[in-house]
Coordinates of C-alpha atoms and ligand atoms in Angstrom, one line a residue:
M653 CA 13.6 14.7 -15.9
I654 CA 12.9 14.1 -19.6
F655 CA 9.5 12.6 -20.3
K656 CA 9.5 9.6 -22.7
P657 CA 6.0 8.9 -24.1
E658 CA 7.2 5.5 -25.5
K659 CA 8.6 4.4 -22.1
Y660 CA 5.1 4.4 -20.7
N661 CA 3.4 3.1 -24.2
I662 CA 1.8 7.0 -24.8
P663 CA 2.0 7.6 -28.5
D664 CA 3.7 10.8 -28.7
K665 CA 1.3 12.5 -31.1
R666 CA 3.9 15.4 -31.3
V667 CA 6.2 13.6 -33.5
E668 CA 3.5 12.1 -35.9
P669 CA 3.7 13.7 -39.5
F670 CA 0.5 16.0 -39.1
I671 CA 0.4 17.6 -42.5
D672 CA -0.8 14.8 -45.1
P673 CA -1.4 16.6 -48.3
E674 CA -3.4 13.5 -49.8
E675 CA -5.6 13.9 -46.7
I676 CA -6.5 17.7 -47.2
W677 CA -6.9 17.0 -50.7
G678 CA -9.1 14.1 -50.0
Y679 CA -11.4 16.4 -47.8
I680 CA -11.4 19.0 -50.7
E681 CA -12.3 16.4 -53.1
S682 CA -14.6 14.4 -51.6
T683 CA -17.1 17.4 -50.1
K684 CA -17.7 19.0 -53.9
N685 CA -21.2 20.7 -54.5
P686 CA -22.4 20.9 -50.8
S687 CA -26.1 21.4 -50.0
V688 CA -27.8 24.2 -49.0
E689 CA -29.1 22.1 -45.9
E690 CA -25.3 20.9 -45.3
V691 CA -23.7 24.0 -45.2
N692 CA -26.3 25.5 -42.7
Q693 CA -25.9 22.7 -40.1
I694 CA -22.4 23.3 -40.4
I695 CA -22.8 27.5 -39.7
D696 CA -25.3 26.0 -36.9
K697 CA -22.8 23.9 -35.5
S698 CA -20.2 26.6 -35.1
L699 CA -23.0 29.3 -33.8
N700 CA -23.6 26.6 -31.3
K701 CA -20.0 27.0 -30.0
Q702 CA -19.0 23.8 -31.5
R703 CA -15.7 23.5 -33.2
L704 CA -15.7 22.2 -36.8
N705 CA -13.9 19.2 -37.9
L706 CA -11.6 19.0 -41.3
R707 CA -14.4 17.7 -43.3
E708 CA -17.2 20.1 -42.4
V709 CA -14.4 23.2 -43.1
A710 CA -14.0 21.6 -46.6
V711 CA -17.5 22.1 -47.2
L712 CA -17.5 25.2 -46.3
I713 CA -14.7 25.7 -48.6
N714 CA -16.6 24.1 -51.5
A715 CA -19.8 26.2 -50.9
D716 CA -19.3 28.5 -53.6
S717 CA -22.9 29.6 -54.8
P718 CA -23.0 33.6 -54.2
D719 CA -26.0 32.9 -51.6
L720 CA -23.9 30.2 -49.6
V721 CA -20.9 32.6 -49.5
E722 CA -23.3 35.2 -47.7
Q723 CA -24.6 32.6 -45.6
I724 CA -21.0 31.8 -44.6
K725 CA -20.0 35.8 -44.1
N726 CA -23.3 36.0 -42.4
G727 CA -22.3 33.3 -39.8
A728 CA -19.1 34.7 -39.1
R729 CA -20.6 37.9 -38.4
E730 CA -23.0 36.5 -36.0
L731 CA -20.5 34.4 -34.5
K732 CA -18.4 37.3 -33.6
E733 CA -21.1 39.6 -32.4
K734 CA -22.5 36.9 -30.3
V735 CA -19.3 35.8 -28.7
Y736 CA -16.8 38.3 -28.8
G737 CA -18.5 41.9 -29.0
N738 CA -17.0 44.6 -30.6
R739 CA -13.7 45.2 -29.2
I740 CA -10.6 45.3 -31.4
V741 CA -7.0 45.0 -29.8
L742 CA -4.4 47.4 -31.4
F743 CA -0.7 46.9 -31.8
A744 CA 2.3 47.6 -33.7
P745 CA 5.3 45.8 -35.3
L746 CA 8.9 47.0 -34.6
Y747 CA 11.4 45.5 -37.4
I748 CA 14.4 45.0 -35.4
G749 CA 16.6 44.2 -38.2
N750 CA 17.0 42.7 -41.7
K751 CA 19.9 40.4 -42.2
C752 CA 18.7 37.2 -43.5
M753 CA 20.0 34.0 -44.8
N754 CA 17.5 32.6 -46.1
N755 CA 16.2 33.1 -49.8
C756 CA 12.4 33.3 -49.9
L757 CA 11.6 34.2 -52.9
Y758 CA 8.5 36.3 -52.1
C759 CA 10.2 38.7 -49.2
G760 CA 12.5 41.8 -49.9
F761 CA 15.0 40.7 -46.9
R762 CA 16.2 37.8 -49.2
T763 CA 19.6 37.3 -49.1
S764 CA 20.2 37.2 -52.9
N765 CA 18.0 40.4 -53.0
Q766 CA 20.8 43.2 -53.6
E767 CA 18.7 46.0 -53.4
A768 CA 18.5 45.9 -49.4
I769 CA 20.4 47.8 -47.6
R770 CA 21.3 45.9 -44.4
R771 CA 20.5 47.0 -40.9
T772 CA 20.0 46.1 -37.7
L773 CA 18.8 49.0 -35.2
S774 CA 21.3 49.8 -32.4
D775 CA 20.2 49.3 -28.6
D776 CA 19.7 53.6 -28.8
E777 CA 17.8 53.3 -31.9
I778 CA 15.4 50.6 -31.0
I779 CA 14.6 53.0 -27.5
K780 CA 14.3 56.0 -30.1
E781 CA 11.7 53.6 -31.9
I782 CA 9.9 52.8 -28.7
E783 CA 9.5 56.1 -27.4
A784 CA 8.1 57.2 -30.8
L785 CA 5.6 54.3 -30.4
E786 CA 4.7 55.2 -27.1
D787 CA 4.1 58.5 -27.7
N788 CA 1.6 57.5 -30.1
G789 CA -0.2 55.4 -27.5
Q790 CA 1.0 52.3 -28.4
K791 CA 1.0 49.4 -25.5
R792 CA 1.3 46.1 -27.4
L793 CA 4.3 45.5 -30.0
I794 CA 5.3 42.3 -32.1
L795 CA 9.3 42.5 -32.9
V796 CA 10.4 41.4 -36.2
Y797 CA 13.7 40.0 -37.2
G798 CA 15.1 38.6 -40.6
E799 CA 16.6 34.7 -39.9
H800 CA 20.4 35.7 -39.2
K801 CA 23.0 34.1 -36.6
Q802 CA 22.9 37.8 -35.0
Y803 CA 19.2 37.4 -34.2
N804 CA 20.0 34.5 -32.0
A805 CA 18.2 33.3 -28.4
E806 CA 19.9 35.7 -26.5
Y807 CA 19.6 39.0 -28.9
I808 CA 15.9 38.4 -29.3
A809 CA 15.6 38.0 -25.1
H810 CA 17.7 41.2 -25.1
T811 CA 15.9 43.3 -27.4
V812 CA 12.4 41.8 -25.6
K813 CA 13.8 43.4 -22.2
L814 CA 15.0 46.3 -23.7
A815 CA 11.4 46.9 -25.0
Y816 CA 9.9 46.4 -21.5
N817 CA 12.1 49.0 -20.0
V818 CA 11.2 51.9 -22.2
K819 CA 8.9 54.1 -20.3
K820 CA 8.4 57.7 -22.0
G821 CA 5.8 59.9 -19.9
N822 CA 2.8 57.9 -19.2
G823 CA 4.2 55.4 -21.9
E824 CA 5.2 51.7 -21.6
I825 CA 4.8 48.7 -23.3
R826 CA 2.9 46.1 -21.5
R827 CA 3.1 42.8 -24.0
V828 CA 5.9 42.1 -26.5
N829 CA 5.3 39.5 -29.1
I830 CA 7.8 37.9 -31.6
N831 CA 7.8 37.3 -34.7
A832 CA 11.2 35.5 -35.6
A833 CA 13.0 32.2 -36.7
P834 CA 12.4 28.8 -35.2
L835 CA 14.6 28.1 -32.2
D836 CA 15.5 25.2 -30.7
T837 CA 14.2 24.4 -27.3
E838 CA 17.0 25.8 -25.4
G839 CA 16.5 28.7 -27.5
F840 CA 12.8 28.7 -26.8
R841 CA 13.2 28.7 -23.1
T842 CA 15.8 31.9 -23.3
V843 CA 13.1 34.0 -24.8
H844 CA 10.3 32.7 -22.7
A845 CA 12.3 33.9 -19.8
A846 CA 12.6 37.3 -21.1
G847 CA 8.7 37.7 -21.0
I848 CA 7.4 37.5 -24.1
G849 CA 4.1 37.4 -25.1
T850 CA 3.5 35.3 -28.3
Y851 CA 5.7 33.6 -30.4
Q852 CA 4.6 33.7 -34.0
I853 CA 6.2 31.7 -36.9
F854 CA 4.2 31.4 -40.2
Q855 CA 4.4 28.1 -42.1
E856 CA 4.0 30.3 -45.2
T857 CA 2.7 27.1 -47.1
Y858 CA 1.7 23.6 -45.8
H859 CA 2.3 22.3 -49.1
P860 CA 5.8 20.7 -48.6
E861 CA 6.7 21.0 -52.8
T862 CA 5.7 24.4 -52.9
Y863 CA 7.4 25.1 -49.6
N864 CA 10.2 23.8 -51.1
K865 CA 10.3 25.8 -54.6
Y866 CA 9.8 29.4 -52.5
H867 CA 12.6 28.4 -49.8
V868 CA 15.8 27.7 -51.8
S869 CA 18.4 28.0 -49.2
G870 CA 19.3 28.7 -46.1
P871 CA 17.9 27.4 -42.4
K872 CA 14.7 27.8 -43.6
S873 CA 14.3 25.6 -46.5
N874 CA 13.8 22.9 -43.9
F875 CA 9.9 22.3 -44.1
E876 CA 10.1 20.2 -40.9
Y877 CA 12.2 21.7 -38.7
R878 CA 9.9 24.9 -39.5
L879 CA 6.5 23.0 -39.1
T880 CA 7.7 21.5 -35.6
S881 CA 9.0 24.9 -34.6
L882 CA 6.2 25.6 -32.3
D883 CA 6.2 22.4 -30.9
R884 CA 9.6 23.1 -29.6
A885 CA 8.3 26.5 -28.0
Q886 CA 5.3 24.7 -26.0
E887 CA 8.1 22.2 -24.9
A888 CA 10.1 25.4 -23.4
G889 CA 7.1 26.7 -21.9
I890 CA 5.8 28.8 -24.5
D891 CA 2.0 28.0 -24.6
D892 CA 0.9 31.2 -26.1
V893 CA 2.3 30.4 -30.0
G894 CA 0.7 32.1 -33.2
I895 CA 0.5 30.4 -36.5
G896 CA -0.2 31.6 -40.2
A897 CA 0.1 31.1 -43.7
L898 CA 1.3 33.3 -46.5
F899 CA -1.7 33.3 -48.8
G900 CA -1.0 33.3 -52.6
L901 CA 2.1 30.8 -53.1
Y902 CA -0.5 27.6 -53.1
D903 CA -4.2 26.8 -53.2
W904 CA -6.1 28.7 -50.5
R905 CA -8.4 25.8 -50.2
Y906 CA -5.5 23.4 -49.0
E907 CA -3.8 26.3 -46.8
V908 CA -7.1 27.0 -44.9
L909 CA -7.7 23.1 -44.0
A910 CA -4.1 22.8 -43.1
L911 CA -4.1 25.9 -40.6
V912 CA -7.1 24.0 -39.0
R913 CA -5.3 20.6 -39.1
H914 CA -1.8 22.3 -37.6
T915 CA -4.8 23.6 -34.6
N916 CA -6.0 20.0 -34.0
H917 CA -2.5 18.8 -33.7
F918 CA -1.6 21.7 -31.0
E919 CA -5.4 20.9 -29.4
A920 CA -4.2 16.9 -29.6
C921 CA -0.8 17.3 -28.1
Y922 CA -0.9 20.4 -25.7
N923 CA -5.1 21.0 -24.9
V924 CA -4.7 24.4 -25.8
G925 CA -5.1 25.5 -29.5
P926 CA -2.9 28.4 -31.1
H927 CA -3.3 31.7 -29.5
T928 CA -3.7 33.3 -33.1
I929 CA -4.1 32.5 -36.5
S930 CA -2.5 34.8 -39.1
F931 CA -3.6 35.0 -42.8
P932 CA -1.3 37.5 -45.0
R933 CA -1.8 37.8 -48.4
I934 CA 1.6 38.2 -50.6
K935 CA 1.9 42.0 -51.3
D936 CA 4.6 43.5 -53.3
A937 CA 8.1 43.3 -52.4
S938 CA 11.7 44.2 -53.8
G939 CA 12.7 41.4 -55.9
L940 CA 9.5 39.6 -55.6
A941 CA 9.8 36.3 -57.6
I942 CA 6.9 34.3 -57.2
D943 CA 4.1 32.6 -59.7
D944 CA 1.0 34.4 -60.0
K945 CA -1.1 31.5 -60.4
Y946 CA -2.3 31.3 -56.5
L947 CA -2.7 35.1 -55.8
V948 CA -5.9 35.2 -53.6
N949 CA -8.3 37.9 -55.1
D950 CA -10.5 40.0 -52.5
E951 CA -13.6 37.7 -52.9
D952 CA -11.9 34.7 -51.9
F953 CA -10.0 36.4 -49.1
T954 CA -13.1 37.7 -47.2
K955 CA -14.2 34.0 -47.5
I956 CA -11.1 32.8 -46.3
V957 CA -11.4 35.0 -42.9
A958 CA -15.0 34.1 -42.5
I959 CA -14.5 30.2 -43.1
L960 CA -11.6 30.3 -40.3
R961 CA -13.8 32.2 -37.9
L962 CA -16.3 29.7 -38.2
A963 CA -13.6 26.7 -38.2
V964 CA -12.0 27.9 -35.1
P965 CA -14.3 29.8 -33.0
Y966 CA -11.9 30.2 -30.1
T967 CA -8.9 31.6 -31.5
G968 CA -7.7 35.0 -32.1
M969 CA -7.6 36.3 -35.8
I970 CA -4.9 39.1 -36.6
L971 CA -5.4 41.2 -39.5
T972 CA -2.4 43.4 -40.7
A973 CA -2.0 46.5 -42.7
R974 CA -1.1 44.2 -45.7
E975 CA -4.7 44.9 -46.5
S976 CA -6.4 48.4 -47.5
A977 CA -8.5 50.2 -45.3
Q978 CA -11.3 48.9 -47.1
V979 CA -10.4 45.2 -47.1
R980 CA -9.6 45.5 -43.4
D981 CA -13.6 47.4 -42.7
E982 CA -15.2 44.4 -44.2
V983 CA -13.4 41.4 -42.5
I984 CA -13.0 43.0 -39.2
S985 CA -16.7 42.1 -38.7
F986 CA -16.2 38.5 -39.3
G987 CA -14.2 38.2 -35.8
V988 CA -10.6 39.7 -36.3
S989 CA -9.6 40.1 -32.9
Q990 CA -6.5 42.3 -33.4
I991 CA -5.1 44.8 -36.1
D992 CA -2.0 47.0 -36.1
G993 CA -2.6 50.7 -36.4
G994 CA -0.1 53.7 -37.7
T995 CA 2.5 50.6 -39.0
K996 CA 5.8 51.6 -40.3
L997 CA 7.9 48.6 -41.6
E998 CA 11.0 50.7 -42.8
L999 CA 14.1 50.6 -39.9
G1000 CA 13.9 53.1 -37.6
A1001 CA 10.7 54.9 -39.6
Y1002 CA 8.6 55.5 -36.2
S1003 CA 11.2 57.7 -34.7
A1004 CA 12.7 58.9 -38.2
S1005 CA 16.0 58.3 -36.4
L1006 CA 17.8 57.2 -39.2
N1007 CA 19.7 59.8 -41.6
E1008 CA 18.3 60.1 -45.0
K1009 CA 20.7 57.6 -46.7
Q1010 CA 20.2 54.9 -44.6
N1011 CA 16.6 55.4 -44.8
L1012 CA 16.6 54.8 -48.4
N1013 CA 16.3 50.9 -47.4
K1014 CA 13.2 49.2 -48.5
E1015 CA 10.6 47.9 -46.2
Q1016 CA 10.0 44.1 -46.3
F1017 CA 7.0 44.5 -48.5
A1018 CA 4.6 47.3 -49.2
I1019 CA 1.9 47.8 -47.0
N1020 CA -1.6 49.3 -47.9
D1021 CA -3.0 50.9 -44.9
N1022 CA -1.4 54.1 -43.9
R1023 CA -3.2 55.4 -41.6
S1024 CA -2.3 56.6 -38.4
L1025 CA -2.8 54.7 -34.9
N1026 CA -5.3 57.8 -34.2
E1027 CA -7.0 57.6 -37.6
I1028 CA -7.6 54.1 -37.0
I1029 CA -8.9 54.3 -33.5
D1030 CA -11.4 57.1 -34.5
E1031 CA -12.6 55.0 -37.3
L1032 CA -13.3 51.9 -35.6
I1033 CA -15.1 54.4 -32.8
S1034 CA -17.2 55.8 -35.5
K1035 CA -18.3 52.2 -36.4
G1036 CA -19.1 51.2 -33.2
F1037 CA -16.2 49.1 -32.3
L1038 CA -14.2 49.2 -28.8
P1039 CA -10.5 50.1 -29.2
S1040 CA -8.5 47.5 -26.9
F1041 CA -4.7 47.9 -25.7
C1042 CA -5.6 45.3 -22.7
T1043 CA -2.9 42.9 -21.7
A1044 CA -4.5 42.0 -18.6
C1045 CA -4.7 38.2 -19.1
Y1046 CA -1.4 37.8 -20.0
R1047 CA 0.3 39.6 -16.8
L1048 CA -2.2 37.9 -14.4
G1049 CA -1.3 34.6 -16.0
R1050 CA -4.6 33.7 -17.6
T1051 CA -3.3 32.5 -20.8
G1052 CA -6.0 30.7 -23.1
E1053 CA -7.9 33.8 -23.0
H1054 CA -9.6 33.6 -26.1
F1055 CA -10.6 30.2 -25.3
M1056 CA -12.2 31.6 -21.9
E1057 CA -13.7 34.4 -24.0
F1058 CA -15.4 32.0 -25.7
S1059 CA -16.2 29.4 -23.3
V1060 CA -16.6 31.1 -20.2
P1061 CA -19.8 32.5 -20.0
G1062 CA -19.5 36.3 -18.8
F1063 CA -15.8 36.4 -19.4
I1064 CA -16.0 39.3 -21.8
K1065 CA -18.4 41.4 -19.5
R1066 CA -16.1 40.8 -16.7
Y1067 CA -13.0 41.5 -17.8
C1068 CA -12.3 42.3 -21.3
T1069 CA -14.7 45.1 -21.9
P1070 CA -14.0 46.7 -18.7
N1071 CA -10.3 46.5 -19.6
A1072 CA -11.2 47.7 -23.1
I1073 CA -12.5 50.8 -21.5
L1074 CA -9.9 51.5 -19.0
T1075 CA -7.1 51.2 -21.7
L1076 CA -9.0 53.3 -23.7
T1077 CA -9.6 55.5 -21.0
E1078 CA -5.7 55.9 -20.7
Y1079 CA -5.6 56.5 -24.7
I1080 CA -7.8 59.4 -24.6
V1081 CA -6.2 61.1 -21.6
D1082 CA -2.9 60.8 -22.6
Y1083 CA -2.7 60.7 -26.6
A1084 CA -6.0 61.6 -28.2
P1085 CA -6.6 64.7 -30.2
E1086 CA -10.0 66.4 -28.8
E1087 CA -12.1 65.6 -31.7
T1088 CA -11.3 61.6 -30.9
A1089 CA -11.5 62.0 -27.3
K1090 CA -15.1 63.2 -27.4
K1091 CA -16.3 60.7 -29.7
A1092 CA -14.4 58.0 -27.2
W1093 CA -15.8 59.5 -23.9
K1094 CA -19.4 58.5 -25.7
L1095 CA -18.5 55.3 -26.5
I1096 CA -17.2 55.0 -23.0
E1097 CA -20.5 56.0 -21.3
K1098 CA -22.3 54.0 -23.6
E1099 CA -20.3 50.9 -22.9
I1100 CA -20.8 51.3 -19.1
E1101 CA -24.2 51.7 -19.4
E1102 CA -24.4 48.4 -21.2
L1103 CA -22.6 46.6 -18.5
K1104 CA -25.0 48.0 -15.8
D1105 CA -26.1 44.4 -14.7
F1106 CA -22.1 43.6 -13.9
R1107 CA -21.2 43.5 -10.6
N1108 CA -18.0 45.6 -10.7
V1109 CA -19.7 48.4 -12.8
D1110 CA -18.8 50.9 -9.7
E1111 CA -15.6 50.0 -9.2
L1112 CA -15.1 50.6 -13.3
R1113 CA -16.3 53.9 -12.9
K1114 CA -14.3 54.5 -10.0
R1115 CA -11.3 53.3 -11.7
V1116 CA -12.2 55.4 -15.0
E1117 CA -12.1 58.6 -12.6
M1118 CA -8.8 57.2 -11.2
I1119 CA -7.0 57.3 -14.6
K1120 CA -8.6 61.0 -15.5
N1121 CA -6.9 61.8 -12.1
G1122 CA -3.3 60.4 -13.1
K1123 CA -3.4 56.4 -12.3
R1124 CA -2.4 54.4 -14.8
D1125 CA -2.3 50.3 -15.8
L1126 CA -5.3 49.6 -13.9
Y1127 CA -7.2 46.5 -14.9
F1128 CA -9.5 43.2 -13.9
Ligands
SAM69 N1 12.4 36.2 -41.0 C1 11.3 35.6 -39.9 C2 10.6 34.6 -40.8 O1 10.7 34.3 -42.1 O2 9.7 33.8 -40.3 C3 10.3 36.2 -39.3 C4 10.2 37.6 -40.1 S1 9.3 37.3 -41.5 C5 10.0 39.1 -42.0 C6 7.4 37.9 -41.2 C7 6.6 37.6 -42.3 O3 6.5 38.5 -43.1 C8 7.1 35.9 -43.0 O4 6.8 34.8 -42.2 C9 6.2 36.1 -43.9 O5 4.5 35.3 -43.9 C10 5.7 37.4 -44.4 N2 6.1 38.0 -46.0 C11 7.4 38.0 -46.4 N3 7.1 38.6 -47.5 C12 6.3 39.2 -47.6 C13 5.4 39.6 -48.6 N4 6.1 40.1 -49.9 N5 3.9 40.0 -48.6 C14 3.2 39.5 -47.4 N6 3.7 38.9 -46.3 C15 5.4 38.8 -46.5
SF4_70 FE1 14.2 36.0 -44.1 FE2 11.8 35.9 -43.2 FE3 12.2 37.5 -45.4 FE4 12.6 34.9 -45.4 S1 10.6 35.9 -44.9 S2 14.0 36.0 -46.4 S3 13.2 34.3 -43.8 S4 13.1 38.0 -43.2

């Protein structure tokens, strides 16, 4: 039966236009020059685990003296430490195909870019790529596709199932997320049934005029169809969705507020915010054709990440290898929950399975962090972070885990840290070079020690030993 809200006189919030540029600019214009007290009160509100409203986020956006910006960053650091602890979840993107019917002026895959050699990995090539990723220790992937008739819901579902079935040695992929074009509700149902984790769709810019300027042809040129795409996903049963804005197309202040507005929309309509927020910055791409007026510098970028952390304290935040190691290191401490490691964007690059001519193909855009997965893990450990490949919540049907981490007392100690320890143990035993392994064991000892009041700590120790003796995939 189809639910018809109007029949019951219930306003259907899903169909209300939820992005109103005038409203967003109104908040920004009316909160100029905030006082130190006001900014501090707002930071405190977030530290007390209360969600900020649009006006309060606008105040933080307008707090631009160096002292206030430092306070915002300190607030984000404190929130991260207080709530989330030191875990960082690792994943890798896998580009499946770069055929594209759209003409997004910032993207190397756009249809008018003659330099791009169009390719879709064959099933065998996908398997080889995944084997190479498993050989590095990856357990979580995001599959990425251009927008093309060939990459329809059935094809996406097919590649997801393919990914879950590749097992090499002790390697396996335990969570497959998707970054692909919007689908209709039926299409979302098809990919949902294939067992996807998160479906990510970035709005790119929430400013309709700018959107029209940069999306000149193809299905993506319809602003509203894209804006409502994750509502269709929800309707199809995918409650794990990821939103994002591509910073550099329009004024960052507007995009930050619009991301929060989009989050409010999900909370109002589905009682759950987005699983993750992404905030990619435009990077150089083959044939890049954009105005540089709104490009975001490092200083503003770090402020954006800190404001988002305080604004939506219980949403996962993803930072990718588009950013340099230096920028990544700084903003990770503001509460980024996931980063990619060992990333390669050229088709077929993980396994180097394509021959030289095919490999002349350009990636979608340039990345700035070329460290291997192990280098990243090694550095995270040296800086006191706990790398994690955990996929437990999603596999146990505990959706909304960021919300639970945030709001259920002891959730992180009971589940997240032990699962991070167990997945890091697997990584050490199966993939880590000796030097990294030594550091990682030390970290694990320290982490277990800190969990000593945790009721299952003996069970945790036992499971670490079981993994050393060959067991895999243990979680709480
Ligand atoms: N084709 C699908 C789409 O457009 O939604 C999914 C894949 S697209 C390759 C993934 C994301 O890459 C886009 O949503 C966009 O935000 C980002 N992207 C495109 N060009 C970029 C560039 N030059 N620098 C950084 N990110 C870029
Ligand atoms: Fe195609 Fe996506 Fe690139 Fe746009 S961003 S050209 S839709 S791959």
